[in-house]
Amino acid sequence: MELLEKYIREYGKYKDGGIVIVNSFLNHRMDVDLIDEIGKDFFARFEKDAPTLILTVEASGIGIACMTARYFGVPVLFAKKSQSKNMSGELYSAPVMSFTKGGLNYVSVCSEFITSKDKVLIIDDFLADGNAVNGMLNICEQAGAEVVGVGICVEKYFQKGGSTLREQGVNLYSQAILDLDENGNIVFVHM
Amino acid sequence: MELLEKYIREYGKYKDGGIVIVNSFLNHRMDVDLIDEIGKDFFARFEKDAPTLILTVEASGIGIACMTARYFGVPVLFAKKSQSKNMSGELYSAPVMSFTKGGLNYVSVCSEFITSKDKVLIIDDFLADGNAVNGMLNICEQAGAEVVGVGICVEKYFQKGGSTLREQGVNLYSQAILDLDENGNIVFVHM
């Protein structure tokens, strides 16, 4: 997605260890015009897959999922990282290792909100080792729901998440795919 | 806001201790058509206050803030509950006691994204004792930013947050205000 690559080139920052900082427009301060275009782009790519539900995980994915869901006219379900008093009834839970925060968390959804009739589009801001996406795939499997696609804003090609999902035959679309060249500089990959 | 009251009446659930469960449409599963109307309603109420930034706190506020920001054409900044590697530079932090999860957390924003030139509209899904809103007011004060309004989806009138903010002269608008009658049943308050 050209507009997102432009934002990353102009406003992204890089730290050692493969950390890409896009917090000025995507996952802390959010440029809502960009997020709306991101939603429109996901709709263009996944419209034919006719999802009935968009699944994401708190926190950064929620705004992107909502702006995307508006185009599809379907609800969003966001998995929670800690069990709060607002969660009720049976849960589906999956373990997720966090790349940016470190440590193992469980993500959970109330089982009443995802069923075997659902065709699920998974949306998230980042794909690195694929831990969050795998947690959501795990939840869909527990629910017996079909995953019709996975939409990612920024994929880090130098980590294993994307290639593993593609090998598994997952219908993955990443709007911007970043790799490191031999000098450790960020380059965009186009597939 | 009539539509939100209708959703709360039809789909809300209640637990002892003043817990109102709206997780089927507002803060876990999100009915995006409703959230869009919520954003439109906030725009109608706060358009004249001309905010330059919408501030919320992760996680449930983010989707609502994004759908609202689309009407205003301004960015969203969401305060983070834990410091991740995605946060860089100087931070403004404020302590927040969580009603639904228990315990004291700090919420933080990168100081570069909120300045003394900003006119801030604070948006959140719930107002109970006012802890999250007070944390965000604290952050705005540290930044020297003007708070032009506070927009809340569901205010619990039987807790002190709303009345305290009104006494302080805060420009507060709650879309649905819930109180408990003498039998402990939920009733709507209209101001």
mmCIF file of C-alpha atoms in Angstrom:
data_model
loop_
_atom_site.group_PDB
_atom_site.id
_atom_site.type_symbol
_atom_site.label_atom_id
_atom_site.label_comp_id
_atom_site.label_asym_id
_atom_site.label_seq_id
_atom_site.Cartn_x
_atom_site.Cartn_y
_atom_site.Cartn_z
ATOM 1 C CA MET A 1 0.000 0.000 0.000
ATOM 2 C CA GLU A 2 1.791 3.041 -1.347
ATOM 3 C CA LEU A 3 0.403 5.586 1.137
ATOM 4 C CA LEU A 4 1.463 3.515 4.150
ATOM 5 C CA GLU A 5 4.972 3.011 2.697
ATOM 6 C CA LYS A 6 5.173 6.790 2.216
ATOM 7 C CA TYR A 7 4.256 7.369 5.875
ATOM 8 C CA ILE A 8 6.824 4.788 7.024
ATOM 9 C CA ARG A 9 9.549 6.376 4.848
ATOM 10 C CA GLU A 10 8.727 9.913 5.993
ATOM 11 C CA TYR A 11 7.757 9.448 9.641
ATOM 12 C CA GLY A 12 9.005 5.997 10.713
ATOM 13 C CA LYS A 13 11.977 5.625 13.021
ATOM 14 C CA TYR A 14 14.244 2.638 13.520
ATOM 15 C CA LYS A 15 15.945 1.267 16.587
ATOM 16 C CA ASP A 16 18.512 -1.526 16.756
ATOM 17 C CA GLY A 17 17.129 -5.007 17.099
ATOM 18 C CA GLY A 18 14.560 -4.646 14.317
ATOM 19 C CA ILE A 19 12.270 -2.260 16.181
ATOM 20 C CA VAL A 20 10.323 -0.040 13.786
ATOM 21 C CA ILE A 21 8.689 2.987 15.396
ATOM 22 C CA VAL A 22 5.478 4.090 13.714
ATOM 23 C CA ASN A 23 3.995 5.647 16.830
ATOM 24 C CA SER A 24 3.534 9.075 15.224
ATOM 25 C CA PHE A 25 0.792 7.838 12.885
ATOM 26 C CA LEU A 26 -0.202 4.184 13.462
ATOM 27 C CA ASN A 27 -0.054 2.788 16.981
ATOM 28 C CA HIS A 28 0.093 5.609 19.552
ATOM 29 C CA ARG A 29 -0.783 8.844 17.794
ATOM 30 C CA MET A 30 -3.150 7.707 15.034
ATOM 31 C CA ASP A 31 -3.557 9.631 11.804
ATOM 32 C CA VAL A 32 -7.216 8.857 11.229
ATOM 33 C CA ASP A 33 -7.184 9.823 7.528
ATOM 34 C CA LEU A 34 -4.456 7.226 7.003
ATOM 35 C CA ILE A 35 -6.276 4.625 9.111
ATOM 36 C CA ASP A 36 -9.392 5.187 7.028
ATOM 37 C CA GLU A 37 -7.382 4.549 3.833
ATOM 38 C CA ILE A 38 -5.939 1.442 5.484
ATOM 39 C CA GLY A 39 -9.484 0.211 6.146
ATOM 40 C CA LYS A 40 -10.498 0.927 2.560
ATOM 41 C CA ASP A 41 -7.438 -0.993 1.281
ATOM 42 C CA PHE A 42 -8.249 -4.038 3.447
ATOM 43 C CA PHE A 43 -11.814 -3.908 2.110
ATOM 44 C CA ALA A 44 -10.561 -3.903 -1.498
ATOM 45 C CA ARG A 45 -8.357 -6.930 -0.768
ATOM 46 C CA PHE A 46 -10.788 -9.017 1.333
ATOM 47 C CA GLU A 47 -14.254 -7.987 0.074
ATOM 48 C CA LYS A 48 -14.559 -11.205 -1.994
ATOM 49 C CA ASP A 49 -13.849 -13.296 1.125
ATOM 50 C CA ALA A 50 -17.068 -11.939 2.712
ATOM 51 C CA PRO A 51 -16.058 -11.963 6.395
ATOM 52 C CA THR A 52 -18.826 -11.866 9.001
ATOM 53 C CA LEU A 53 -16.534 -10.783 11.855
ATOM 54 C CA ILE A 54 -13.269 -8.892 12.266
ATOM 55 C CA LEU A 55 -11.050 -10.204 15.051
ATOM 56 C CA THR A 56 -8.156 -8.260 16.529
ATOM 57 C CA VAL A 57 -6.279 -8.005 19.807
ATOM 58 C CA GLU A 58 -5.966 -5.024 22.123
ATOM 59 C CA ALA A 59 -4.703 -2.417 21.975
ATOM 60 C CA SER A 60 -3.227 -1.018 18.744
ATOM 61 C CA GLY A 61 -5.324 -3.227 16.483
ATOM 62 C CA ILE A 62 -8.676 -1.935 17.708
ATOM 63 C CA GLY A 63 -8.810 1.410 15.903
ATOM 64 C CA ILE A 64 -7.599 -0.142 12.658
ATOM 65 C CA ALA A 65 -10.138 -2.973 12.973
ATOM 66 C CA CYS A 66 -13.014 -0.538 13.595
ATOM 67 C CA MET A 67 -12.151 1.675 10.640
ATOM 68 C CA THR A 68 -11.891 -1.464 8.491
ATOM 69 C CA ALA A 69 -15.140 -2.974 9.796
ATOM 70 C CA ARG A 70 -17.028 0.174 8.793
ATOM 71 C CA TYR A 71 -16.357 -0.704 5.144
ATOM 72 C CA PHE A 72 -17.456 -4.329 5.579
ATOM 73 C CA GLY A 73 -20.491 -3.556 7.740
ATOM 74 C CA VAL A 74 -19.541 -6.285 10.229
ATOM 75 C CA PRO A 75 -18.757 -6.182 13.969
ATOM 76 C CA VAL A 76 -15.307 -6.166 15.556
ATOM 77 C CA LEU A 77 -14.301 -8.525 18.343
ATOM 78 C CA PHE A 78 -11.095 -7.659 20.169
ATOM 79 C CA ALA A 79 -9.293 -10.226 22.287
ATOM 80 C CA LYS A 80 -8.379 -8.965 25.745
ATOM 81 C CA LYS A 81 -4.974 -9.343 27.348
ATOM 82 C CA SER A 82 -6.188 -9.517 30.924
ATOM 83 C CA GLN A 83 -9.398 -10.829 32.314
ATOM 84 C CA SER A 84 -11.513 -7.935 33.590
ATOM 85 C CA LYS A 85 -14.867 -7.902 35.361
ATOM 86 C CA ASN A 86 -16.369 -6.946 31.992
ATOM 87 C CA MET A 87 -15.723 -10.460 30.691
ATOM 88 C CA SER A 88 -18.557 -12.855 31.435
ATOM 89 C CA GLY A 89 -19.424 -16.460 30.661
ATOM 90 C CA GLU A 90 -17.219 -18.978 28.863
ATOM 91 C CA LEU A 91 -13.953 -17.824 27.341
ATOM 92 C CA TYR A 92 -11.633 -18.972 24.577
ATOM 93 C CA SER A 93 -8.049 -18.201 25.625
ATOM 94 C CA ALA A 94 -4.701 -18.569 23.861
ATOM 95 C CA PRO A 95 -1.103 -17.905 24.972
ATOM 96 C CA VAL A 96 0.750 -15.070 23.195
ATOM 97 C CA MET A 97 4.411 -14.064 23.581
ATOM 98 C CA SER A 98 4.827 -10.299 23.206
ATOM 99 C CA PHE A 99 7.744 -9.106 21.046
ATOM 100 C CA THR A 100 7.598 -5.443 22.110
ATOM 101 C CA LYS A 101 6.741 -5.881 25.777
ATOM 102 C CA GLY A 102 8.364 -9.236 26.546
ATOM 103 C CA GLY A 103 6.736 -12.041 28.511
ATOM 104 C CA LEU A 104 3.867 -14.444 27.970
ATOM 105 C CA ASN A 105 0.269 -13.231 28.078
ATOM 106 C CA TYR A 106 -3.032 -14.934 27.506
ATOM 107 C CA VAL A 107 -5.545 -13.310 25.172
ATOM 108 C CA SER A 108 -9.209 -14.129 25.604
ATOM 109 C CA VAL A 109 -12.601 -13.601 24.018
ATOM 110 C CA CYS A 110 -16.076 -14.427 25.316
ATOM 111 C CA SER A 111 -17.101 -17.559 23.458
ATOM 112 C CA GLU A 112 -20.625 -16.276 22.810
ATOM 113 C CA PHE A 113 -19.274 -13.701 20.313
ATOM 114 C CA ILE A 114 -17.547 -16.067 17.862
ATOM 115 C CA THR A 115 -19.169 -19.206 16.511
ATOM 116 C CA SER A 116 -18.673 -21.937 13.947
ATOM 117 C CA LYS A 117 -20.853 -19.921 11.551
ATOM 118 C CA ASP A 118 -18.382 -17.030 11.476
ATOM 119 C CA LYS A 119 -16.027 -16.236 8.617
ATOM 120 C CA VAL A 120 -13.288 -14.322 10.364
ATOM 121 C CA LEU A 121 -10.933 -11.656 9.052
ATOM 122 C CA ILE A 122 -8.022 -11.193 11.484
ATOM 123 C CA ILE A 123 -6.584 -7.641 11.519
ATOM 124 C CA ASP A 124 -3.503 -6.366 13.344
ATOM 125 C CA ASP A 125 -1.052 -3.487 13.081
ATOM 126 C CA PHE A 126 2.182 -5.538 13.134
ATOM 127 C CA LEU A 127 3.348 -8.994 12.127
ATOM 128 C CA ALA A 128 6.763 -9.982 13.480
ATOM 129 C CA ASP A 129 7.122 -13.562 14.733
ATOM 130 C CA GLY A 130 3.375 -14.102 14.344
ATOM 131 C CA ASN A 131 2.594 -14.647 18.020
ATOM 132 C CA ALA A 132 -0.509 -12.463 18.156
ATOM 133 C CA VAL A 133 -1.894 -13.841 14.876
ATOM 134 C CA ASN A 134 -1.248 -17.416 16.026
ATOM 135 C CA GLY A 135 -3.134 -16.659 19.250
ATOM 136 C CA MET A 136 -6.097 -15.416 17.219
ATOM 137 C CA LEU A 137 -5.942 -18.419 14.853
ATOM 138 C CA ASN A 138 -5.974 -20.619 17.970
ATOM 139 C CA ILE A 139 -9.110 -18.827 19.241
ATOM 140 C CA CYS A 140 -10.854 -19.256 15.855
ATOM 141 C CA GLU A 141 -9.979 -22.963 15.885
ATOM 142 C CA GLN A 142 -11.465 -23.368 19.373
ATOM 143 C CA ALA A 143 -14.648 -21.647 18.141
ATOM 144 C CA GLY A 144 -14.779 -23.730 14.957
ATOM 145 C CA ALA A 145 -14.817 -20.472 12.972
ATOM 146 C CA GLU A 146 -13.358 -20.238 9.473
ATOM 147 C CA VAL A 147 -10.475 -17.785 9.015
ATOM 148 C CA VAL A 148 -10.963 -16.209 5.578
ATOM 149 C CA GLY A 149 -7.988 -13.862 5.790
ATOM 150 C CA VAL A 150 -5.325 -12.113 7.817
ATOM 151 C CA GLY A 151 -4.726 -8.399 7.171
ATOM 152 C CA ILE A 152 -1.595 -6.736 8.537
ATOM 153 C CA CYS A 153 -0.443 -3.120 8.243
ATOM 154 C CA VAL A 154 3.305 -3.647 8.736
ATOM 155 C CA GLU A 155 5.031 -6.995 8.270
ATOM 156 C CA LYS A 156 8.647 -7.416 9.336
ATOM 157 C CA TYR A 157 9.975 -9.751 6.644
ATOM 158 C CA PHE A 158 13.185 -10.430 8.592
ATOM 159 C CA GLN A 159 11.128 -12.192 11.276
ATOM 160 C CA LYS A 160 9.421 -15.503 10.687
ATOM 161 C CA GLY A 161 5.704 -14.714 11.117
ATOM 162 C CA GLY A 162 4.779 -13.936 7.513
ATOM 163 C CA SER A 163 6.674 -16.788 5.872
ATOM 164 C CA THR A 164 5.287 -19.321 8.367
ATOM 165 C CA LEU A 165 1.698 -18.192 7.739
ATOM 166 C CA ARG A 166 2.201 -18.282 3.943
ATOM 167 C CA GLU A 167 3.608 -21.811 4.179
ATOM 168 C CA GLN A 168 0.499 -22.801 6.128
ATOM 169 C CA GLY A 169 -1.646 -21.501 3.248
ATOM 170 C CA VAL A 170 -3.144 -18.643 5.252
ATOM 171 C CA ASN A 171 -4.689 -15.906 3.050
ATOM 172 C CA LEU A 172 -2.280 -13.232 4.308
ATOM 173 C CA TYR A 173 -2.103 -9.663 3.030
ATOM 174 C CA SER A 174 0.434 -7.219 4.464
ATOM 175 C CA GLN A 175 0.104 -3.589 3.378
ATOM 176 C CA ALA A 176 3.784 -2.796 3.904
ATOM 177 C CA ILE A 177 6.521 -5.430 4.096
ATOM 178 C CA LEU A 178 9.825 -4.306 5.587
ATOM 179 C CA ASP A 179 13.131 -6.100 5.232
ATOM 180 C CA LEU A 180 16.700 -5.301 6.275
ATOM 181 C CA ASP A 181 19.368 -5.104 3.545
ATOM 182 C CA GLU A 182 22.982 -6.267 4.056
ATOM 183 C CA ASN A 183 23.803 -2.927 5.749
ATOM 184 C CA GLY A 184 20.907 -3.182 8.174
ATOM 185 C CA ASN A 185 18.844 -0.554 6.348
ATOM 186 C CA ILE A 186 15.104 -0.910 5.947
ATOM 187 C CA VAL A 187 13.852 -1.741 2.448
ATOM 188 C CA PHE A 188 10.333 -2.489 1.206
ATOM 189 C CA VAL A 189 9.492 -5.913 -0.229
ATOM 190 C CA HIS A 190 6.807 -6.220 -2.930
ATOM 191 C CA MET A 191 5.297 -9.624 -3.655
ATOM 192 C CA MET B 1 -28.288 9.474 23.179
ATOM 193 C CA GLU B 2 -31.397 7.463 22.471
ATOM 194 C CA LEU B 3 -29.788 4.743 20.339
ATOM 195 C CA LEU B 4 -27.161 3.943 22.986
ATOM 196 C CA GLU B 5 -29.840 3.781 25.717
ATOM 197 C CA LYS B 6 -31.782 1.385 23.495
ATOM 198 C CA TYR B 7 -28.732 -0.868 23.136
ATOM 199 C CA ILE B 8 -28.094 -0.789 26.897
ATOM 200 C CA ARG B 9 -31.751 -1.648 27.627
ATOM 201 C CA GLU B 10 -31.855 -4.465 25.071
ATOM 202 C CA TYR B 11 -28.374 -5.960 25.287
ATOM 203 C CA GLY B 12 -26.820 -4.715 28.561
ATOM 204 C CA LYS B 13 -26.336 -7.024 31.530
ATOM 205 C CA TYR B 14 -25.885 -6.165 35.170
ATOM 206 C CA LYS B 15 -23.809 -7.722 37.905
ATOM 207 C CA ASP B 16 -23.822 -6.905 41.606
ATOM 208 C CA GLY B 17 -21.501 -4.142 42.702
ATOM 209 C CA GLY B 18 -22.523 -1.689 40.001
ATOM 210 C CA ILE B 19 -20.924 -3.573 37.117
ATOM 211 C CA VAL B 20 -22.701 -2.897 33.813
ATOM 212 C CA ILE B 21 -21.837 -5.326 31.021
ATOM 213 C CA VAL B 22 -21.983 -3.806 27.552
ATOM 214 C CA ASN B 23 -19.440 -6.179 26.049
ATOM 215 C CA SER B 24 -21.804 -7.409 23.323
ATOM 216 C CA PHE B 25 -21.769 -4.061 21.501
ATOM 217 C CA LEU B 26 -19.385 -1.479 23.047
ATOM 218 C CA ASN B 27 -16.174 -2.703 24.673
ATOM 219 C CA HIS B 28 -15.370 -6.258 23.564
ATOM 220 C CA ARG B 29 -17.586 -7.100 20.617
ATOM 221 C CA MET B 30 -18.104 -3.721 18.941
ATOM 222 C CA ASP B 31 -21.169 -2.937 16.856
ATOM 223 C CA VAL B 32 -19.472 -0.637 14.385
ATOM 224 C CA ASP B 33 -22.727 0.916 13.112
ATOM 225 C CA LEU B 34 -23.478 1.967 16.704
ATOM 226 C CA ILE B 35 -19.897 3.211 17.263
ATOM 227 C CA ASP B 36 -20.196 5.305 14.103
ATOM 228 C CA GLU B 37 -23.414 6.889 15.444
ATOM 229 C CA ILE B 38 -21.636 7.473 18.768
ATOM 230 C CA GLY B 39 -18.883 9.333 16.897
ATOM 231 C CA LYS B 40 -21.451 11.404 14.999
ATOM 232 C CA ASP B 41 -23.194 12.286 18.270
ATOM 233 C CA PHE B 42 -19.919 13.415 19.898
ATOM 234 C CA PHE B 43 -19.232 15.531 16.811
ATOM 235 C CA ALA B 44 -22.652 17.228 17.073
ATOM 236 C CA ARG B 45 -21.999 18.032 20.751
ATOM 237 C CA PHE B 46 -18.351 19.143 20.541
ATOM 238 C CA GLU B 47 -17.995 20.566 17.005
ATOM 239 C CA LYS B 48 -18.179 24.163 18.312
ATOM 240 C CA ASP B 49 -15.287 23.435 20.717
ATOM 241 C CA ALA B 50 -13.004 22.807 17.712
ATOM 242 C CA PRO B 51 -10.636 20.200 19.207
ATOM 243 C CA THR B 52 -7.277 19.652 17.506
ATOM 244 C CA LEU B 53 -6.644 16.263 19.162
ATOM 245 C CA ILE B 54 -8.690 13.427 20.619
ATOM 246 C CA LEU B 55 -7.117 11.782 23.666
ATOM 247 C CA THR B 56 -8.187 8.392 25.003
ATOM 248 C CA VAL B 57 -6.674 5.517 26.938
ATOM 249 C CA GLU B 58 -6.211 1.938 25.811
ATOM 250 C CA ALA B 59 -7.950 -0.298 25.178
ATOM 251 C CA SER B 60 -11.750 0.127 24.869
ATOM 252 C CA GLY B 61 -11.588 3.861 24.150
ATOM 253 C CA ILE B 62 -9.484 3.526 21.006
ATOM 254 C CA GLY B 63 -12.136 2.358 18.540
ATOM 255 C CA ILE B 64 -14.638 4.911 19.794
ATOM 256 C CA ALA B 65 -12.026 7.676 19.601
ATOM 257 C CA CYS B 66 -11.066 6.734 16.022
ATOM 258 C CA MET B 67 -14.668 6.644 14.798
ATOM 259 C CA THR B 68 -15.210 10.034 16.487
ATOM 260 C CA ALA B 69 -11.995 11.555 15.128
ATOM 261 C CA ARG B 70 -13.062 10.719 11.579
ATOM 262 C CA TYR B 71 -15.889 13.270 11.926
ATOM 263 C CA PHE B 72 -13.579 15.954 13.355
ATOM 264 C CA GLY B 73 -10.701 15.305 10.947
ATOM 265 C CA VAL B 74 -8.175 15.325 13.806
ATOM 266 C CA PRO B 75 -5.709 12.678 15.060
ATOM 267 C CA VAL B 76 -6.202 10.346 18.021
ATOM 268 C CA LEU B 77 -3.609 9.903 20.753
ATOM 269 C CA PHE B 78 -4.130 6.936 23.051
ATOM 270 C CA ALA B 79 -2.387 6.741 26.413
ATOM 271 C CA LYS B 80 -0.648 3.414 27.005
ATOM 272 C CA LYS B 81 -0.954 1.370 30.157
ATOM 273 C CA SER B 82 2.483 -0.183 30.023
ATOM 274 C CA GLN B 83 5.689 1.149 28.569
ATOM 275 C CA SER B 84 6.598 -0.809 25.457
ATOM 276 C CA LYS B 85 9.595 -0.568 23.164
ATOM 277 C CA ASN B 86 7.353 1.383 20.785
ATOM 278 C CA MET B 87 7.414 4.360 23.164
ATOM 279 C CA SER B 88 10.360 6.676 22.548
ATOM 280 C CA GLY B 89 11.610 9.982 23.939
ATOM 281 C CA GLU B 90 10.104 11.940 26.825
ATOM 282 C CA LEU B 91 6.828 10.765 28.366
ATOM 283 C CA TYR B 92 3.987 12.332 30.327
ATOM 284 C CA SER B 93 2.699 9.759 32.836
ATOM 285 C CA ALA B 94 -0.181 9.775 35.315
ATOM 286 C CA PRO B 95 -1.372 7.211 37.892
ATOM 287 C CA VAL B 96 -4.772 5.586 37.269
ATOM 288 C CA MET B 97 -6.679 3.224 39.557
ATOM 289 C CA SER B 98 -8.646 0.662 37.541
ATOM 290 C CA PHE B 99 -12.223 0.007 38.659
ATOM 291 C CA THR B 100 -12.775 -3.101 36.530
ATOM 292 C CA LYS B 101 -9.336 -4.689 36.826
ATOM 293 C CA GLY B 102 -8.231 -3.507 40.271
ATOM 294 C CA GLY B 103 -4.822 -2.083 41.092
ATOM 295 C CA LEU B 104 -2.865 1.054 40.233
ATOM 296 C CA ASN B 105 -1.471 1.569 36.727
ATOM 297 C CA TYR B 106 0.400 4.388 35.089
ATOM 298 C CA VAL B 107 -0.802 5.659 31.727
ATOM 299 C CA SER B 108 1.681 7.407 29.471
ATOM 300 C CA VAL B 109 1.928 9.327 26.227
ATOM 301 C CA CYS B 110 4.996 10.480 24.286
ATOM 302 C CA SER B 111 5.294 14.186 25.035
ATOM 303 C CA GLU B 112 6.037 15.082 21.406
ATOM 304 C CA PHE B 113 2.434 14.267 20.418
ATOM 305 C CA ILE B 114 0.592 16.707 22.715
ATOM 306 C CA THR B 115 1.588 20.353 23.102
ATOM 307 C CA SER B 116 0.426 23.610 24.666
ATOM 308 C CA LYS B 117 -1.141 24.506 21.289
ATOM 309 C CA ASP B 118 -3.553 21.565 21.443
ATOM 310 C CA LYS B 119 -7.257 21.815 22.241
ATOM 311 C CA VAL B 120 -8.025 18.337 23.532
ATOM 312 C CA LEU B 121 -11.263 16.353 23.493
ATOM 313 C CA ILE B 122 -10.998 13.428 25.917
ATOM 314 C CA ILE B 123 -13.076 10.383 24.895
ATOM 315 C CA ASP B 124 -13.706 7.193 26.863
ATOM 316 C CA ASP B 125 -16.256 4.397 26.976
ATOM 317 C CA PHE B 126 -17.021 4.506 30.719
ATOM 318 C CA LEU B 127 -17.034 7.066 33.526
ATOM 319 C CA ALA B 128 -17.277 5.594 37.031
ATOM 320 C CA ASP B 129 -15.064 7.180 39.704
ATOM 321 C CA GLY B 130 -13.308 9.260 37.062
ATOM 322 C CA ASN B 131 -9.871 7.724 37.476
ATOM 323 C CA ALA B 132 -9.062 7.332 33.780
ATOM 324 C CA VAL B 133 -10.379 10.814 32.917
ATOM 325 C CA ASN B 134 -8.408 12.353 35.788
ATOM 326 C CA GLY B 135 -5.270 10.622 34.506
ATOM 327 C CA MET B 136 -5.860 12.144 31.070
ATOM 328 C CA LEU B 137 -6.588 15.605 32.553
ATOM 329 C CA ASN B 138 -3.294 15.250 34.439
ATOM 330 C CA ILE B 139 -1.451 14.479 31.185
ATOM 331 C CA CYS B 140 -3.042 17.503 29.452
ATOM 332 C CA GLU B 141 -1.991 19.710 32.353
ATOM 333 C CA GLN B 142 1.595 18.460 32.120
ATOM 334 C CA ALA B 143 1.548 19.275 28.398
ATOM 335 C CA GLY B 144 -0.039 22.692 28.950
ATOM 336 C CA ALA B 145 -2.821 21.648 26.560
ATOM 337 C CA GLU B 146 -6.358 23.025 26.881
ATOM 338 C CA VAL B 147 -9.112 20.462 27.538
ATOM 339 C CA VAL B 148 -12.144 21.630 25.548
ATOM 340 C CA GLY B 149 -14.386 18.704 26.478
ATOM 341 C CA VAL B 150 -14.826 15.225 27.877
ATOM 342 C CA GLY B 151 -17.092 12.818 25.969
ATOM 343 C CA ILE B 152 -18.229 9.598 27.641
ATOM 344 C CA CYS B 153 -20.449 6.814 26.295
ATOM 345 C CA VAL B 154 -21.729 5.405 29.607
ATOM 346 C CA GLU B 155 -21.635 7.347 32.891
ATOM 347 C CA LYS B 156 -22.435 5.555 36.146
ATOM 348 C CA TYR B 157 -24.251 8.286 38.069
ATOM 349 C CA PHE B 158 -24.059 6.329 41.335
ATOM 350 C CA GLN B 159 -20.284 6.744 41.323
ATOM 351 C CA LYS B 160 -18.599 10.073 41.901
ATOM 352 C CA GLY B 161 -16.720 10.716 38.627
ATOM 353 C CA GLY B 162 -19.359 12.714 36.742
ATOM 354 C CA SER B 163 -20.460 14.946 39.618
ATOM 355 C CA THR B 164 -16.843 15.759 40.548
ATOM 356 C CA LEU B 165 -15.981 16.739 36.971
ATOM 357 C CA ARG B 166 -19.132 18.894 36.676
ATOM 358 C CA GLU B 167 -18.270 20.672 39.948
ATOM 359 C CA GLN B 168 -14.825 21.396 38.510
ATOM 360 C CA GLY B 169 -16.495 23.074 35.517
ATOM 361 C CA VAL B 170 -15.336 20.440 33.006
ATOM 362 C CA ASN B 171 -17.333 20.490 29.735
ATOM 363 C CA LEU B 172 -18.616 16.925 30.230
ATOM 364 C CA TYR B 173 -21.098 15.156 27.970
ATOM 365 C CA SER B 174 -22.212 11.597 28.730
ATOM 366 C CA GLN B 175 -24.298 9.855 26.076
ATOM 367 C CA ALA B 176 -26.051 7.542 28.545
ATOM 368 C CA ILE B 177 -26.208 8.175 32.292
ATOM 369 C CA LEU B 178 -27.141 5.186 34.457
ATOM 370 C CA ASP B 179 -28.339 5.366 38.038
ATOM 371 C CA LEU B 180 -29.597 2.765 40.506
ATOM 372 C CA ASP B 181 -33.104 3.207 41.944
ATOM 373 C CA GLU B 182 -34.043 2.263 45.539
ATOM 374 C CA ASN B 183 -34.455 -1.389 44.464
ATOM 375 C CA GLY B 184 -31.036 -1.528 42.829
ATOM 376 C CA ASN B 185 -32.489 -1.417 39.329
ATOM 377 C CA ILE B 186 -30.793 0.542 36.545
ATOM 378 C CA VAL B 187 -32.571 3.737 35.424
ATOM 379 C CA PHE B 188 -31.493 6.381 32.919
ATOM 380 C CA VAL B 189 -30.854 9.952 34.076
ATOM 381 C CA HIS B 190 -31.491 12.838 31.661
ATOM 382 C CA MET B 191 -29.934 16.252 32.397
#
